[in-house]
């Protein structure tokens, strides 16, 4: 005869917040990351301008726009996927794959076309990484305080 053993805390409701406190919000908003990506793009563009490398600016602007647009689409896809009650539908994978293939195609076309300086374009794309890094650092500082 096998009996189930309850794990500590299993089946218990989370504690009620004390008077005047609010319950912790379990949803994580990705909008602040978009703002940080735009801020990072502005920083990259300003650094390029301050260094006097004006030929890199159009490529960096294009790369930053693609980085921001890519994250915007990721956020929209994830919001749509997780508003359905916690189950992911077939459409999630299809939309995510199509977004990824579109990103690869756009990056390929921009680099292949030669319209923009490749280094500037890559500096602009780095705004995505820098924005996520800035958001992570700001959330870590908030959590520490």
PDB file of C-alpha atoms in Angstrom:
ATOM      1  CA  UNK A   1       0.000   0.000   0.000  1.00  0.00           C
ATOM      2  CA  UNK A   2       1.470   3.255  -1.132  1.00  0.00           C
ATOM      3  CA  UNK A   3       0.393   6.454   0.532  1.00  0.00           C
ATOM      4  CA  UNK A   4       0.967   9.921  -0.754  1.00  0.00           C
ATOM      5  CA  UNK A   5       3.093  12.133   1.370  1.00  0.00           C
ATOM      6  CA  UNK A   6       2.330  15.830   1.223  1.00  0.00           C
ATOM      7  CA  UNK A   7       5.259  18.126   0.733  1.00  0.00           C
ATOM      8  CA  UNK A   8       5.548  21.022   3.181  1.00  0.00           C
ATOM      9  CA  UNK A   9       3.469  23.935   1.957  1.00  0.00           C
ATOM     10  CA  UNK A  10       1.646  21.861  -0.637  1.00  0.00           C
ATOM     11  CA  UNK A  11      -2.042  22.557  -0.836  1.00  0.00           C
ATOM     12  CA  UNK A  12      -1.747  25.660   1.308  1.00  0.00           C
ATOM     13  CA  UNK A  13      -2.906  29.048   0.133  1.00  0.00           C
ATOM     14  CA  UNK A  14      -0.364  31.869   0.111  1.00  0.00           C
ATOM     15  CA  UNK A  15      -0.534  34.044   3.214  1.00  0.00           C
ATOM     16  CA  UNK A  16      -2.873  37.014   3.086  1.00  0.00           C
ATOM     17  CA  UNK A  17      -1.116  40.383   2.913  1.00  0.00           C
ATOM     18  CA  UNK A  18      -1.175  42.403   6.133  1.00  0.00           C
ATOM     19  CA  UNK A  19      -3.430  45.411   6.345  1.00  0.00           C
ATOM     20  CA  UNK A  20      -2.132  48.199   4.125  1.00  0.00           C
ATOM     21  CA  UNK A  21       0.062  45.834   2.084  1.00  0.00           C
ATOM     22  CA  UNK A  22      -0.673  44.675  -1.413  1.00  0.00           C
ATOM     23  CA  UNK A  23      -0.340  41.129  -2.633  1.00  0.00           C
ATOM     24  CA  UNK A  24       2.827  40.501  -4.671  1.00  0.00           C
ATOM     25  CA  UNK A  25       2.186  40.861  -8.364  1.00  0.00           C
ATOM     26  CA  UNK A  26       3.138  37.667 -10.114  1.00  0.00           C
ATOM     27  CA  UNK A  27       2.922  39.114 -13.603  1.00  0.00           C
ATOM     28  CA  UNK A  28       6.086  40.490 -15.075  1.00  0.00           C
ATOM     29  CA  UNK A  29       5.750  43.371 -17.476  1.00  0.00           C
ATOM     30  CA  UNK A  30       8.110  43.501 -20.412  1.00  0.00           C
ATOM     31  CA  UNK A  31       7.325  47.112 -21.281  1.00  0.00           C
ATOM     32  CA  UNK A  32      10.162  48.487 -19.127  1.00  0.00           C
ATOM     33  CA  UNK A  33      12.556  46.362 -21.186  1.00  0.00           C
ATOM     34  CA  UNK A  34      11.313  48.099 -24.349  1.00  0.00           C
ATOM     35  CA  UNK A  35      12.036  51.455 -22.725  1.00  0.00           C
ATOM     36  CA  UNK A  36      15.521  50.291 -21.731  1.00  0.00           C
ATOM     37  CA  UNK A  37      16.170  49.099 -25.309  1.00  0.00           C
ATOM     38  CA  UNK A  38      15.174  52.534 -26.641  1.00  0.00           C
ATOM     39  CA  UNK A  39      17.401  54.163 -23.995  1.00  0.00           C
ATOM     40  CA  UNK A  40      20.286  51.874 -24.969  1.00  0.00           C
ATOM     41  CA  UNK A  41      19.769  52.751 -28.624  1.00  0.00           C
ATOM     42  CA  UNK A  42      19.956  56.450 -27.766  1.00  0.00           C
ATOM     43  CA  UNK A  43      23.144  55.854 -25.778  1.00  0.00           C
ATOM     44  CA  UNK A  44      24.736  53.903 -28.661  1.00  0.00           C
ATOM     45  CA  UNK A  45      23.799  56.626 -31.140  1.00  0.00           C
ATOM     46  CA  UNK A  46      25.136  59.369 -28.859  1.00  0.00           C
ATOM     47  CA  UNK A  47      28.428  57.545 -28.309  1.00  0.00           C
ATOM     48  CA  UNK A  48      28.863  57.080 -32.065  1.00  0.00           C
ATOM     49  CA  UNK A  49      28.113  60.768 -32.650  1.00  0.00           C
ATOM     50  CA  UNK A  50      30.458  61.881 -29.856  1.00  0.00           C
ATOM     51  CA  UNK A  51      33.228  59.784 -31.382  1.00  0.00           C
ATOM     52  CA  UNK A  52      32.620  61.559 -34.682  1.00  0.00           C
ATOM     53  CA  UNK A  53      31.835  58.357 -36.618  1.00  0.00           C
ATOM     54  CA  UNK A  54      28.861  59.863 -38.432  1.00  0.00           C
ATOM     55  CA  UNK A  55      28.964  57.280 -41.237  1.00  0.00           C
ATOM     56  CA  UNK A  56      27.950  54.622 -38.685  1.00  0.00           C
ATOM     57  CA  UNK A  57      24.826  56.489 -37.540  1.00  0.00           C
ATOM     58  CA  UNK A  58      22.354  55.355 -40.250  1.00  0.00           C
ATOM     59  CA  UNK A  59      23.344  51.715 -39.775  1.00  0.00           C
ATOM     60  CA  UNK A  60      23.176  52.017 -35.999  1.00  0.00           C
ATOM     61  CA  UNK A  61      19.751  53.623 -36.227  1.00  0.00           C
ATOM     62  CA  UNK A  62      18.523  50.829 -38.504  1.00  0.00           C
ATOM     63  CA  UNK A  63      19.967  48.154 -36.199  1.00  0.00           C
ATOM     64  CA  UNK A  64      18.445  49.769 -33.124  1.00  0.00           C
ATOM     65  CA  UNK A  65      15.047  49.968 -34.820  1.00  0.00           C
ATOM     66  CA  UNK A  66      15.226  46.293 -35.735  1.00  0.00           C
ATOM     67  CA  UNK A  67      16.318  45.363 -32.182  1.00  0.00           C
ATOM     68  CA  UNK A  68      13.415  47.313 -30.664  1.00  0.00           C
ATOM     69  CA  UNK A  69      10.927  45.963 -33.215  1.00  0.00           C
ATOM     70  CA  UNK A  70      12.109  42.409 -32.592  1.00  0.00           C
ATOM     71  CA  UNK A  71      11.558  42.735 -28.852  1.00  0.00           C
ATOM     72  CA  UNK A  72       8.196  44.434 -29.391  1.00  0.00           C
ATOM     73  CA  UNK A  73       7.052  41.433 -31.440  1.00  0.00           C
ATOM     74  CA  UNK A  74       8.422  39.004 -28.845  1.00  0.00           C
ATOM     75  CA  UNK A  75       6.436  40.819 -26.153  1.00  0.00           C
ATOM     76  CA  UNK A  76       3.243  40.767 -28.210  1.00  0.00           C
ATOM     77  CA  UNK A  77       3.625  37.053 -29.001  1.00  0.00           C
ATOM     78  CA  UNK A  78       4.276  36.192 -25.344  1.00  0.00           C
ATOM     79  CA  UNK A  79       1.399  38.329 -24.087  1.00  0.00           C
ATOM     80  CA  UNK A  80      -0.982  36.637 -26.500  1.00  0.00           C
ATOM     81  CA  UNK A  81       0.360  33.200 -25.606  1.00  0.00           C
ATOM     82  CA  UNK A  82       0.043  33.587 -21.848  1.00  0.00           C
ATOM     83  CA  UNK A  83      -3.330  35.314 -21.687  1.00  0.00           C
ATOM     84  CA  UNK A  84      -5.065  32.063 -22.644  1.00  0.00           C
ATOM     85  CA  UNK A  85      -5.188  30.635 -19.131  1.00  0.00           C
ATOM     86  CA  UNK A  86      -1.689  29.206 -18.910  1.00  0.00           C
ATOM     87  CA  UNK A  87      -1.779  26.881 -21.917  1.00  0.00           C
ATOM     88  CA  UNK A  88       0.243  27.510 -25.021  1.00  0.00           C
ATOM     89  CA  UNK A  89      -1.547  26.976 -28.280  1.00  0.00           C
ATOM     90  CA  UNK A  90      -0.172  25.827 -31.605  1.00  0.00           C
ATOM     91  CA  UNK A  91      -0.170  29.411 -32.805  1.00  0.00           C
ATOM     92  CA  UNK A  92       2.525  30.399 -30.324  1.00  0.00           C
ATOM     93  CA  UNK A  93       5.206  28.252 -31.921  1.00  0.00           C
ATOM     94  CA  UNK A  94       4.177  29.253 -35.427  1.00  0.00           C
ATOM     95  CA  UNK A  95       4.210  32.983 -34.619  1.00  0.00           C
ATOM     96  CA  UNK A  96       7.536  32.738 -32.810  1.00  0.00           C
ATOM     97  CA  UNK A  97       9.177  30.804 -35.651  1.00  0.00           C
ATOM     98  CA  UNK A  98       7.801  33.217 -38.254  1.00  0.00           C
ATOM     99  CA  UNK A  99       9.076  36.174 -36.238  1.00  0.00           C
ATOM    100  CA  UNK A 100      12.500  34.581 -35.974  1.00  0.00           C
ATOM    101  CA  UNK A 101      12.653  33.785 -39.696  1.00  0.00           C
ATOM    102  CA  UNK A 102      11.540  37.332 -40.478  1.00  0.00           C
ATOM    103  CA  UNK A 103      14.304  38.702 -38.267  1.00  0.00           C
ATOM    104  CA  UNK A 104      16.916  36.546 -39.977  1.00  0.00           C
ATOM    105  CA  UNK A 105      15.638  37.640 -43.395  1.00  0.00           C
ATOM    106  CA  UNK A 106      15.690  41.344 -42.495  1.00  0.00           C
ATOM    107  CA  UNK A 107      19.198  41.168 -41.017  1.00  0.00           C
ATOM    108  CA  UNK A 108      20.404  39.226 -44.061  1.00  0.00           C
ATOM    109  CA  UNK A 109      18.881  41.766 -46.461  1.00  0.00           C
ATOM    110  CA  UNK A 110      20.273  44.763 -44.593  1.00  0.00           C
ATOM    111  CA  UNK A 111      23.790  43.346 -44.478  1.00  0.00           C
ATOM    112  CA  UNK A 112      23.657  41.954 -48.014  1.00  0.00           C
ATOM    113  CA  UNK A 113      22.264  45.177 -49.527  1.00  0.00           C
ATOM    114  CA  UNK A 114      25.204  47.283 -48.389  1.00  0.00           C
ATOM    115  CA  UNK A 115      22.915  50.247 -47.693  1.00  0.00           C
ATOM    116  CA  UNK A 116      24.299  50.614 -44.192  1.00  0.00           C
ATOM    117  CA  UNK A 117      27.687  50.260 -42.595  1.00  0.00           C
ATOM    118  CA  UNK A 118      27.839  46.758 -41.118  1.00  0.00           C
ATOM    119  CA  UNK A 119      29.663  47.840 -37.954  1.00  0.00           C
ATOM    120  CA  UNK A 120      27.116  50.576 -37.301  1.00  0.00           C
ATOM    121  CA  UNK A 121      24.289  48.122 -37.907  1.00  0.00           C
ATOM    122  CA  UNK A 122      25.751  45.676 -35.397  1.00  0.00           C
ATOM    123  CA  UNK A 123      26.250  48.460 -32.841  1.00  0.00           C
ATOM    124  CA  UNK A 124      22.569  49.314 -33.252  1.00  0.00           C
ATOM    125  CA  UNK A 125      21.535  45.693 -32.826  1.00  0.00           C
ATOM    126  CA  UNK A 126      23.508  45.600 -29.582  1.00  0.00           C
ATOM    127  CA  UNK A 127      20.857  47.916 -28.088  1.00  0.00           C
ATOM    128  CA  UNK A 128      18.752  44.792 -27.490  1.00  0.00           C
ATOM    129  CA  UNK A 129      21.439  43.199 -25.343  1.00  0.00           C
ATOM    130  CA  UNK A 130      22.233  46.446 -23.534  1.00  0.00           C
ATOM    131  CA  UNK A 131      18.548  47.118 -22.850  1.00  0.00           C
ATOM    132  CA  UNK A 132      18.008  43.696 -21.312  1.00  0.00           C
ATOM    133  CA  UNK A 133      21.198  44.128 -19.284  1.00  0.00           C
ATOM    134  CA  UNK A 134      20.046  47.534 -18.003  1.00  0.00           C
ATOM    135  CA  UNK A 135      16.629  46.141 -17.057  1.00  0.00           C
ATOM    136  CA  UNK A 136      18.217  43.224 -15.215  1.00  0.00           C
ATOM    137  CA  UNK A 137      20.492  45.567 -13.299  1.00  0.00           C
ATOM    138  CA  UNK A 138      17.649  47.916 -12.394  1.00  0.00           C
ATOM    139  CA  UNK A 139      15.475  45.025 -11.156  1.00  0.00           C
ATOM    140  CA  UNK A 140      18.391  43.684  -9.115  1.00  0.00           C
ATOM    141  CA  UNK A 141      18.886  47.087  -7.484  1.00  0.00           C
ATOM    142  CA  UNK A 142      15.124  47.342  -6.771  1.00  0.00           C
ATOM    143  CA  UNK A 143      15.095  43.880  -5.212  1.00  0.00           C
ATOM    144  CA  UNK A 144      18.075  44.719  -3.027  1.00  0.00           C
ATOM    145  CA  UNK A 145      16.428  47.866  -1.699  1.00  0.00           C
TER     146      UNK A 145
END
